Coordinates of C-alpha atoms in Angstrom, one line a residue:
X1 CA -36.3 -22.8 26.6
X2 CA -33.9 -19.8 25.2
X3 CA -32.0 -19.7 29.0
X4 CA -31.5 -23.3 28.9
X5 CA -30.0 -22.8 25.5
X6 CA -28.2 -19.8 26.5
X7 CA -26.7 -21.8 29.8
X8 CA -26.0 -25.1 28.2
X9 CA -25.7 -24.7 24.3
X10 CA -25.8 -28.5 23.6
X11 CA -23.1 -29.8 25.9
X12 CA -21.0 -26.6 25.8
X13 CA -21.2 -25.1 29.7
X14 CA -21.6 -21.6 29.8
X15 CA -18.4 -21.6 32.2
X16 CA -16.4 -22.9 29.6
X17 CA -17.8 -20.5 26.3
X18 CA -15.2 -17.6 27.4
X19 CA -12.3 -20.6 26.6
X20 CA -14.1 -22.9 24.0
X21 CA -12.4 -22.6 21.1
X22 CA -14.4 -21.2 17.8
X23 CA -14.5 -25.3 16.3
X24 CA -16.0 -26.1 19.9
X25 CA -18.7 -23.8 20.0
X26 CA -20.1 -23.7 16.3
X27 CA -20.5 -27.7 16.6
X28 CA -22.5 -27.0 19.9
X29 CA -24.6 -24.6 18.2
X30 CA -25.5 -26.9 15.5
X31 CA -28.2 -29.3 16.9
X32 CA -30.0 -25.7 18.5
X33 CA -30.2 -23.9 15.3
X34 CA -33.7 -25.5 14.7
X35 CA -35.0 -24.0 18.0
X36 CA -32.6 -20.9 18.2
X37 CA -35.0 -20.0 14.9
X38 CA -38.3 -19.4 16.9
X39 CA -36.3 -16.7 19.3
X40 CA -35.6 -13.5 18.1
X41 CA -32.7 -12.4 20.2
X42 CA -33.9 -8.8 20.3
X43 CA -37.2 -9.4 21.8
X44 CA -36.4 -9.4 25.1
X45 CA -34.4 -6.0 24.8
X46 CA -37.1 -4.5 23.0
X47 CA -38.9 -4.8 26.2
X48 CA -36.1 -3.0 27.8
X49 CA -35.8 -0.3 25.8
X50 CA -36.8 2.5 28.5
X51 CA -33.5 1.5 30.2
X52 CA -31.2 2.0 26.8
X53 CA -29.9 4.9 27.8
X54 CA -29.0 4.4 31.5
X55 CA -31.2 7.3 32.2
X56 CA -31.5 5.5 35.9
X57 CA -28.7 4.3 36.2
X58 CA -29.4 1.5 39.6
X59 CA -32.3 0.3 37.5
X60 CA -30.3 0.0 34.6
X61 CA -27.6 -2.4 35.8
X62 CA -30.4 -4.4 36.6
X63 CA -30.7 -5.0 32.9
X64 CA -27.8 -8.0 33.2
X65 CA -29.4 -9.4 36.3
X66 CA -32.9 -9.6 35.6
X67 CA -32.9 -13.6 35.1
X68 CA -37.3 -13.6 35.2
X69 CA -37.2 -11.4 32.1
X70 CA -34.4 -13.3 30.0
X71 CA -32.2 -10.5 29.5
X72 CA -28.7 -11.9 31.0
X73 CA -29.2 -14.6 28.7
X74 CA -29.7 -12.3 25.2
X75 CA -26.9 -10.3 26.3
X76 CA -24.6 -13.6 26.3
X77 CA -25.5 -14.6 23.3
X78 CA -25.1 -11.4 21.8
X79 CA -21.6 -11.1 23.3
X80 CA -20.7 -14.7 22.4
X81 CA -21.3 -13.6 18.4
X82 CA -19.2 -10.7 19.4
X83 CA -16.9 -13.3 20.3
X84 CA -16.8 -15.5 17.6
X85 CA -16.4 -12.7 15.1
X86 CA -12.5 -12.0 15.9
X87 CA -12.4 -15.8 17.2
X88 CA -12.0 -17.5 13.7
X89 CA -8.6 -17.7 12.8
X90 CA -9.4 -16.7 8.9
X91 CA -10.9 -13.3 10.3
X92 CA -8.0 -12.6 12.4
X93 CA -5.7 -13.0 9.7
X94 CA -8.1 -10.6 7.4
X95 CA -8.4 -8.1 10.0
X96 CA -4.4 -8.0 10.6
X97 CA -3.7 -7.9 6.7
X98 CA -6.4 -5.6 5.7
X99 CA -6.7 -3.1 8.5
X100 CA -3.8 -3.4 10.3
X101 CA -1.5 -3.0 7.2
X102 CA 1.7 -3.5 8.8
X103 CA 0.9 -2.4 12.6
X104 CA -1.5 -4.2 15.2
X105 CA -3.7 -1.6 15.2
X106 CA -6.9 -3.0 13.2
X107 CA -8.9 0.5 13.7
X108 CA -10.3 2.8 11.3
X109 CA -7.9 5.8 10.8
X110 CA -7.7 9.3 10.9
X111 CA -6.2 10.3 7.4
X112 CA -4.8 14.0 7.6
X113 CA -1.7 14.3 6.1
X114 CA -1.8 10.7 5.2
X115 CA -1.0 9.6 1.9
X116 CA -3.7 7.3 0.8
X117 CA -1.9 5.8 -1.5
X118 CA 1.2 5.1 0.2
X119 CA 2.7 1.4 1.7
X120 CA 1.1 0.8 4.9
X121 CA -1.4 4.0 5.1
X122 CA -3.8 2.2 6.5
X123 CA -1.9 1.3 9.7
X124 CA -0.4 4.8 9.7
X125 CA -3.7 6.1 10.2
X126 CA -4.8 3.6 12.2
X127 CA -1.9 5.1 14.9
X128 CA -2.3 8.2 14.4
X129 CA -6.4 7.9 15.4
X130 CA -5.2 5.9 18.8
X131 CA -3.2 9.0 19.0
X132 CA -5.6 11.9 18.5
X133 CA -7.8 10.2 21.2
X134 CA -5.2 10.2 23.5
X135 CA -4.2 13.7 23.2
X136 CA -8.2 13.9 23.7
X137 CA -7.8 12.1 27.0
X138 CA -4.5 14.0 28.5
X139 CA -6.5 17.4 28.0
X140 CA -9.2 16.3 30.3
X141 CA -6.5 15.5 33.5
X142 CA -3.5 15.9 33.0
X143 CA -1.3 18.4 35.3
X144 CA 2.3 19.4 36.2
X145 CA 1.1 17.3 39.4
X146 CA -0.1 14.2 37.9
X147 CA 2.6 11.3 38.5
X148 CA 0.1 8.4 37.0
X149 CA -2.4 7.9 34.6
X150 CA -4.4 4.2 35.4
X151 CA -6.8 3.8 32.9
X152 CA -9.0 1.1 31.6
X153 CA -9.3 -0.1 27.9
X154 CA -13.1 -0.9 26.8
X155 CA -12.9 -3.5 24.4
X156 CA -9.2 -3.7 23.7
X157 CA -9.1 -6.3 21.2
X158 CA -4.9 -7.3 20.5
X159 CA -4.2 -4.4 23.1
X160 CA -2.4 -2.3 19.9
X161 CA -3.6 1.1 21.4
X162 CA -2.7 0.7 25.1
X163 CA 0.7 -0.4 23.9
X164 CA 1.0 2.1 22.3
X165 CA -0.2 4.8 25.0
X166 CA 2.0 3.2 27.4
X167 CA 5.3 3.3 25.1
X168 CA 4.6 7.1 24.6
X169 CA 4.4 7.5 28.1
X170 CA 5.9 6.4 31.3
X171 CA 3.3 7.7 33.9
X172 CA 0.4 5.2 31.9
X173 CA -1.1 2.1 33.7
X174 CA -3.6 0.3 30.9
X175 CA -6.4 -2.5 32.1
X176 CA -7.9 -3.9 28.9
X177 CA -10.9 -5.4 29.4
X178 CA -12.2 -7.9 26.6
X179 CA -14.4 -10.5 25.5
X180 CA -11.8 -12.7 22.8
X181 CA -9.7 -15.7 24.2
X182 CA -7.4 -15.5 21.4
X183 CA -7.2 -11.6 21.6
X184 CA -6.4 -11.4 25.1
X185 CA -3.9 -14.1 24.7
X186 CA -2.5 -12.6 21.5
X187 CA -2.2 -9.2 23.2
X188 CA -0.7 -11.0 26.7
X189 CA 2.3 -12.4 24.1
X190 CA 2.9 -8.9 22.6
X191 CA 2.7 -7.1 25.9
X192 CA 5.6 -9.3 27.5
X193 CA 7.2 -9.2 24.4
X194 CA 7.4 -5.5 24.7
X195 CA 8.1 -5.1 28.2
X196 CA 5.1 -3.9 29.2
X197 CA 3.6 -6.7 31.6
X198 CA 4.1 -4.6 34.6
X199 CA 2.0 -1.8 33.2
X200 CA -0.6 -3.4 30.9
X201 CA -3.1 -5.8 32.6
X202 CA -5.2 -7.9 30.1
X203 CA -8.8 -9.2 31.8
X204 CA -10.9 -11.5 30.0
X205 CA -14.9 -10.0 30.4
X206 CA -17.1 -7.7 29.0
X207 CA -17.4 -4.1 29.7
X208 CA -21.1 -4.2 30.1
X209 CA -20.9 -5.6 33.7
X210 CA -17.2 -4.6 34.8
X211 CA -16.1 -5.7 38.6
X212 CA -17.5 -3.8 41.5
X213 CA -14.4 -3.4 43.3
X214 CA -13.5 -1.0 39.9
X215 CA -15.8 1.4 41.4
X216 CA -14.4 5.3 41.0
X217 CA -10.9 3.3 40.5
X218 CA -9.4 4.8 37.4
X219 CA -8.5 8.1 35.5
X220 CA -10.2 7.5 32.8
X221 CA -11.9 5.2 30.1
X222 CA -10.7 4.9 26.4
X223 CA -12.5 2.8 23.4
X224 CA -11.7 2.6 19.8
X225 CA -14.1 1.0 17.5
X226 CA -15.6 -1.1 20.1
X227 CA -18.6 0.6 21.5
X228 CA -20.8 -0.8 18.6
X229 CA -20.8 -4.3 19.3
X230 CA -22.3 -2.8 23.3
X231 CA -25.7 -4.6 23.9
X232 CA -26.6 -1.3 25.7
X233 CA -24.7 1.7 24.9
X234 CA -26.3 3.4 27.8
X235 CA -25.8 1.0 30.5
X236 CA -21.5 1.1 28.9
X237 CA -21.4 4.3 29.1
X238 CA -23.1 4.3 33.0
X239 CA -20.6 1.3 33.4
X240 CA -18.0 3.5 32.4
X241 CA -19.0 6.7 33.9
X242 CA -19.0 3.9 37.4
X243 CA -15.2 2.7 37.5
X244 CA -13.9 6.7 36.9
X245 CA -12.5 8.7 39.5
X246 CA -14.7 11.9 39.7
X247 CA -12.8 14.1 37.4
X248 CA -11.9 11.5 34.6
X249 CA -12.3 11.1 31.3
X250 CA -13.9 9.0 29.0
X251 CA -13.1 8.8 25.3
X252 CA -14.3 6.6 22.6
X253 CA -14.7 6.6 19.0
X254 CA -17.5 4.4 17.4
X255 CA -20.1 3.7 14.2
X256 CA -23.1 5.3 14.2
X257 CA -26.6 5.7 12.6
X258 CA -26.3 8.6 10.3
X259 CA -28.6 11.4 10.3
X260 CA -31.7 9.9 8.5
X261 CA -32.1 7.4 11.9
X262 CA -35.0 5.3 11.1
X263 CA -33.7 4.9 7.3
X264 CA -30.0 4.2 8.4
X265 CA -31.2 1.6 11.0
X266 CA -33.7 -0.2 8.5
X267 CA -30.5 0.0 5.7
X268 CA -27.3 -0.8 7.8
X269 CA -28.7 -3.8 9.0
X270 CA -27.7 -7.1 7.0
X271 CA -29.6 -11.0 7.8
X272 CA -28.6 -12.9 11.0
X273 CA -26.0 -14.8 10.1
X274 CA -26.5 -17.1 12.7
X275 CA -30.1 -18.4 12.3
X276 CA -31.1 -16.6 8.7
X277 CA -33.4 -14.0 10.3
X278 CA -33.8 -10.9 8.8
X279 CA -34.6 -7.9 11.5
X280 CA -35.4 -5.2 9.0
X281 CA -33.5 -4.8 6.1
X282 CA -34.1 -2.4 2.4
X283 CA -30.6 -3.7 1.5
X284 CA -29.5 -6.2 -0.7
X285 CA -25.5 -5.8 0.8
X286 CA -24.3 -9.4 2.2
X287 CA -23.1 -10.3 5.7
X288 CA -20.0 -8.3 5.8
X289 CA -19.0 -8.8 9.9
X290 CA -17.7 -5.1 10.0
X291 CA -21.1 -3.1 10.1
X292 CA -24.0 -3.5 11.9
X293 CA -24.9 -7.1 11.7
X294 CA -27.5 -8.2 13.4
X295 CA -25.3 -10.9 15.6
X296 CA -22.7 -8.3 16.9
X297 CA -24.8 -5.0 16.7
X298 CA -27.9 -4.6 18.8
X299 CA -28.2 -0.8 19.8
X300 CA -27.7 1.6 16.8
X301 CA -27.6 5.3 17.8
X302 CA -26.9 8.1 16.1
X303 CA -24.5 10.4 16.6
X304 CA -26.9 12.8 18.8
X305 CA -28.8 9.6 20.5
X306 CA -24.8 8.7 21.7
X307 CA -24.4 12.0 23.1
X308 CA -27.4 12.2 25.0
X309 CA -27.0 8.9 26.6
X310 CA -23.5 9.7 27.7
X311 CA -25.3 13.2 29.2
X312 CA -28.1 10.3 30.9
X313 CA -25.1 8.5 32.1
X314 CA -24.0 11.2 34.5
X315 CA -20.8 12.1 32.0
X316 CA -20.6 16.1 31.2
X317 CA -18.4 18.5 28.7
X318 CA -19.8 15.6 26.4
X319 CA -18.5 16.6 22.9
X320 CA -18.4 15.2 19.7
X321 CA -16.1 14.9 16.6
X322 CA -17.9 13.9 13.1
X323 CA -15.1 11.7 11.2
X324 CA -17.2 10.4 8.3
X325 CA -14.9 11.7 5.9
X326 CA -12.0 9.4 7.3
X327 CA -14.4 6.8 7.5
X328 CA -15.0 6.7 3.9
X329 CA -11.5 7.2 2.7
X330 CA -10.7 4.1 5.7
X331 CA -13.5 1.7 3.2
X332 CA -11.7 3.0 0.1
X333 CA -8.2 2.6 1.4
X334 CA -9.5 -1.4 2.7
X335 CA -11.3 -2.0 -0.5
X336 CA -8.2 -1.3 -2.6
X337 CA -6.5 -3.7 -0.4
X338 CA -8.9 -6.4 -0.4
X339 CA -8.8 -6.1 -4.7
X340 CA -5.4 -6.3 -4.7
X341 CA -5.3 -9.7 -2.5
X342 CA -7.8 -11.2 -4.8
X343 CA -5.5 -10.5 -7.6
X344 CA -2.5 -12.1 -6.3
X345 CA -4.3 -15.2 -6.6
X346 CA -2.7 -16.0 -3.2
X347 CA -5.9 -16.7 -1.4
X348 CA -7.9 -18.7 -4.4
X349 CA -8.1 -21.7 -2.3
X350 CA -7.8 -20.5 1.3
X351 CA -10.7 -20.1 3.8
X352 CA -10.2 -16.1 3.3
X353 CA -11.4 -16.0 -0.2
X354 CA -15.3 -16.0 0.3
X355 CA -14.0 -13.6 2.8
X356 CA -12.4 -11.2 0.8
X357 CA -15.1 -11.8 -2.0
X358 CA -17.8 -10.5 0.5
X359 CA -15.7 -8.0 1.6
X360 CA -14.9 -6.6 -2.0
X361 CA -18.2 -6.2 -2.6
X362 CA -19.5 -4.3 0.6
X363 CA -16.8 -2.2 1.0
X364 CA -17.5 0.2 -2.1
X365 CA -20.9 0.2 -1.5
X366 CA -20.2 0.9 2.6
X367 CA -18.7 4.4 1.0
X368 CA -21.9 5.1 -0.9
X369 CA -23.7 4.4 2.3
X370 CA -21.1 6.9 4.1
X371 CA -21.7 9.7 1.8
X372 CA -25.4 9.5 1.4
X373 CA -25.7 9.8 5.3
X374 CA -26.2 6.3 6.4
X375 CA -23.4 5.5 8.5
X376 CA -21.5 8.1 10.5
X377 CA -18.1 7.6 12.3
X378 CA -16.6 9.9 15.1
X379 CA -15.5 10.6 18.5
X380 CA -17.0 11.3 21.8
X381 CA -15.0 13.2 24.4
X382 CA -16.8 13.3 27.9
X383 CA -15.2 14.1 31.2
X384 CA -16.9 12.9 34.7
X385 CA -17.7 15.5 37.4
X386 CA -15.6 16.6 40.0
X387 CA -16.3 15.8 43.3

C-alpha cells in the first residue's frame, strides 16, 4: 500500500513530482494522510541500518533499488519533504531575508573577524564559509599543472557557492546537482545572468543515486549545509567517493548529533509535520524546518559516526573541523533578525508570520541546545586515493 502511495500520490504521477508545483502536491497528499498515518517512514530503513554507512559499498547502492523491501519508495518520500521544504514560496523568501542577508548564500557562516552586529553579517559570513571550504578543496589538488578544476555541487540549492567558486576562478567547471524545481530554476536565471552558463551546469536529481556515466568523472565533490537532509549519509558519501577522479577531494560542512548521541538524537528531533507522528522526542521545541525534523532528516550522526562512514566509504586524510561556536553565533545573529522583522510589523498579515513566530522561538533555544552539546556544526575534509 505505502509504494502505491509513493508511485501515485492520489493522481499526482511520480514522473511529474520533480515539476509539480508545491500547491499541486500538498492537495494530492491530502486524501492519503489518513493511510500515510499507519506507515512510519523510517521502518523500512531501520531494517537497513547495517548498510548506513556504505561499509560495502555494491550492497549498499542496492539500498535505492531494492523495490521487494520498500526502500526506493521511503527514500522518495523523504526527498520529496526535502523538496517541499525550500519549495514554498513563503520559505524561500524567509530563507533569502533571514540567512541570506543581502547575498544568495542562505548558509550558516563562519564568523572570524565578522562583526556580528554589523548590516548584512550574516551573508558576509555566509561567503566567507563557501570560501574557507574552497581553500579546503584547492589544498587537496591543486598544482602549477592543473589547467581545470570540474567539480560537482551536492545539494546546491540557488547555486550561491559555485557562483561564487567560479567567479574567483577561471580554471572552475561546477555541476550542481539538486532536488528543488524552483531552486534549480532560480539558480539557472542567476547563472546566465552572471555569465556563467558555460561553466555552471544545474541538474535536477538527488545526490543519493547520481548518473553512472559520472563514474571517477570529476575533481572533486563540495557540499554546504546539505548533507543533513541525505537519507543515507553513507551510501552519499560512497556516491560521492564514486563520481571522483582517484586523487579528489571531497568537502562538506553539515549538522550533526552532538557528543551525548543517543540524548541529542532523542532531543533534536521535533513531530512529523506531515502526518503528526512523533519518532522520539524529550523536547517541547515546535517544527522549526531548519533542524532535524523528522520529514527532511533521517540519519543523524555525530560528528565521529560522519567521519567514520566517510573512512567506510573508501575516502582517506578524512579530517574534521568542529564549528559549533559559529553555529551558535549563526542562530543568534538569525534570531535577532527574525525579532526585528516581527517588529516592523511588515509581515502581521503575510503567510511568513507563523513562520517567523516559530522561528523566534526555536532559534534561542537552538543556541542553548548548541552549547549544552546537542547539536554540533563543522566540516569534513576527505581526499580519495590515488591510483
Amino acid at each position: 500500500a505505502k509504494r502505491t502511495m509513493a508511485k501515485s500520490l492520489s493522481g499526482v504521477p511520480w514522473s511529474r513530482i520533480a515539476t509539480a508545483t508545491a500547491t499541486e502536491l500538498t492537495h494530492a497528499i491530502q486524501p492519503v494522510m489518513p493511510r500515510l498515518q499507519q506507515f512510519s517512514p523510517n521502518a523500512t530503513f531501520r531494517r537497513a541500518t547495517s548498510l548506513r554507512h556504505g561499509k560495502v559499498r555494491g550492497t549498499a547502492r542496492a539500498l535505492y533499488t531494492h523495490v521487494d523491501e520498500g526502500i526506493e519508495e521511503d527514500r522518495r518520500l523523504h526527498e520529496y519533504a526535502v523538496s517541499l521544504q525550500y519549495e514554498a514560496d513563503h520559505k524561500r523568501k524567509f530563507y533569502a531575508q533571514v540567512m541570506g542577508d543581502g547575498t544568495n548564500n542562505i548558509h550558516f557562516g563562519k564568523w572570524d573577524g565578522v562583526d556580528a552586529l554589523a548590516p548584512g553579517a550574516y551573508g558576509k559570513a555566509s561567503m566567507q564559509m563557501t570560501d574557507w571550504m574552497w581553500k579546503k578543496a584547492i589544498e587537496k589538488i591543486d598544482g602549477p599543472d592543473v589547467k581545470s578544476i570540474n567539480y560537482v555541487d551536492l545539494g546546491a540549492g540557488n547555486g550561491s557557492a559555485a557562483r561564487s567558486i567560479c567567479e574567483g576562478d577561471e580554471r572552475v567547471h561546477a555541476t550542481c546537482i539538486n532536488l528543488t524545481p524552483s531552486q534549480n530554476h532560480e539558480n539557472t536565471q542567476r547563472t546566465e545572468k552572471e555569465g556563467l552558463l558555460a561553466r555552471i551546469a544545474v541538474q535536477e536529481g538527488t545526490f543519493m543515486e547520481m548518473p553512472g556515466e559520472w563514474t571517477a568523472s570529476f575533481d572533486g565533490c563540495f557540499s554546504q549545509d546539505a548533507l543533513v537532509h541525505a537519507y543515507s549519509k553513507g551510501v552519499a558519501l560512497t556516491e560521492a567517493f564514486r563520481i571522483t577522479r582517484p586523487g579528489g577531494f571531497l568537502v562538506l560542512c553539515d549538522l550533526n548529533c552532538g557528543p551525548g548521541e543517543k540524548e541529542a538524537v532523542a532531543e533534536a528531533h521535533t513531530p512529523n509535520e506531515l502526518t503528526g507522528e512523533v519518532f522520539v522526542t524529550t523536547s517541547d521545541l515546535k517544527h522549526d524546518m531548519l533542524l532535524f525534523d523528522t520529514d527532511v532528516v533521517q540519519d543523524n550522526l555525530s560528528s565521529k559516526q560522519l567521519q567514520e562512514a566517510a573512512v567506510a566509504a573508501g575516502w582517506e586524510e578524512v579530517d574534521y573541523f568542529d564549528m559549533s561556536n559559529d553555529l551558535r553565533c549563526s542562530f543568534l545573529v538569525m534570531g535577532r533578525k527574525v525579532t526585528e522583522m516581527l517588529e516592523s510589523g511588515k509581515y502581521d498579515d503575510g503567510a511568513m508570520f507563523p513562520v517567523l513566530k516559530r522561528f523566534e522561538e526555536n532559534l534561542y533555544a537552538r543556541v542553548d541546545q548548541v552549547e549544552r552539546g546537542v547539536f554540533s556544526w563543522g566540516a569534513l575534509i576527505a581526499r580519495k586515493p590515488a591510483a
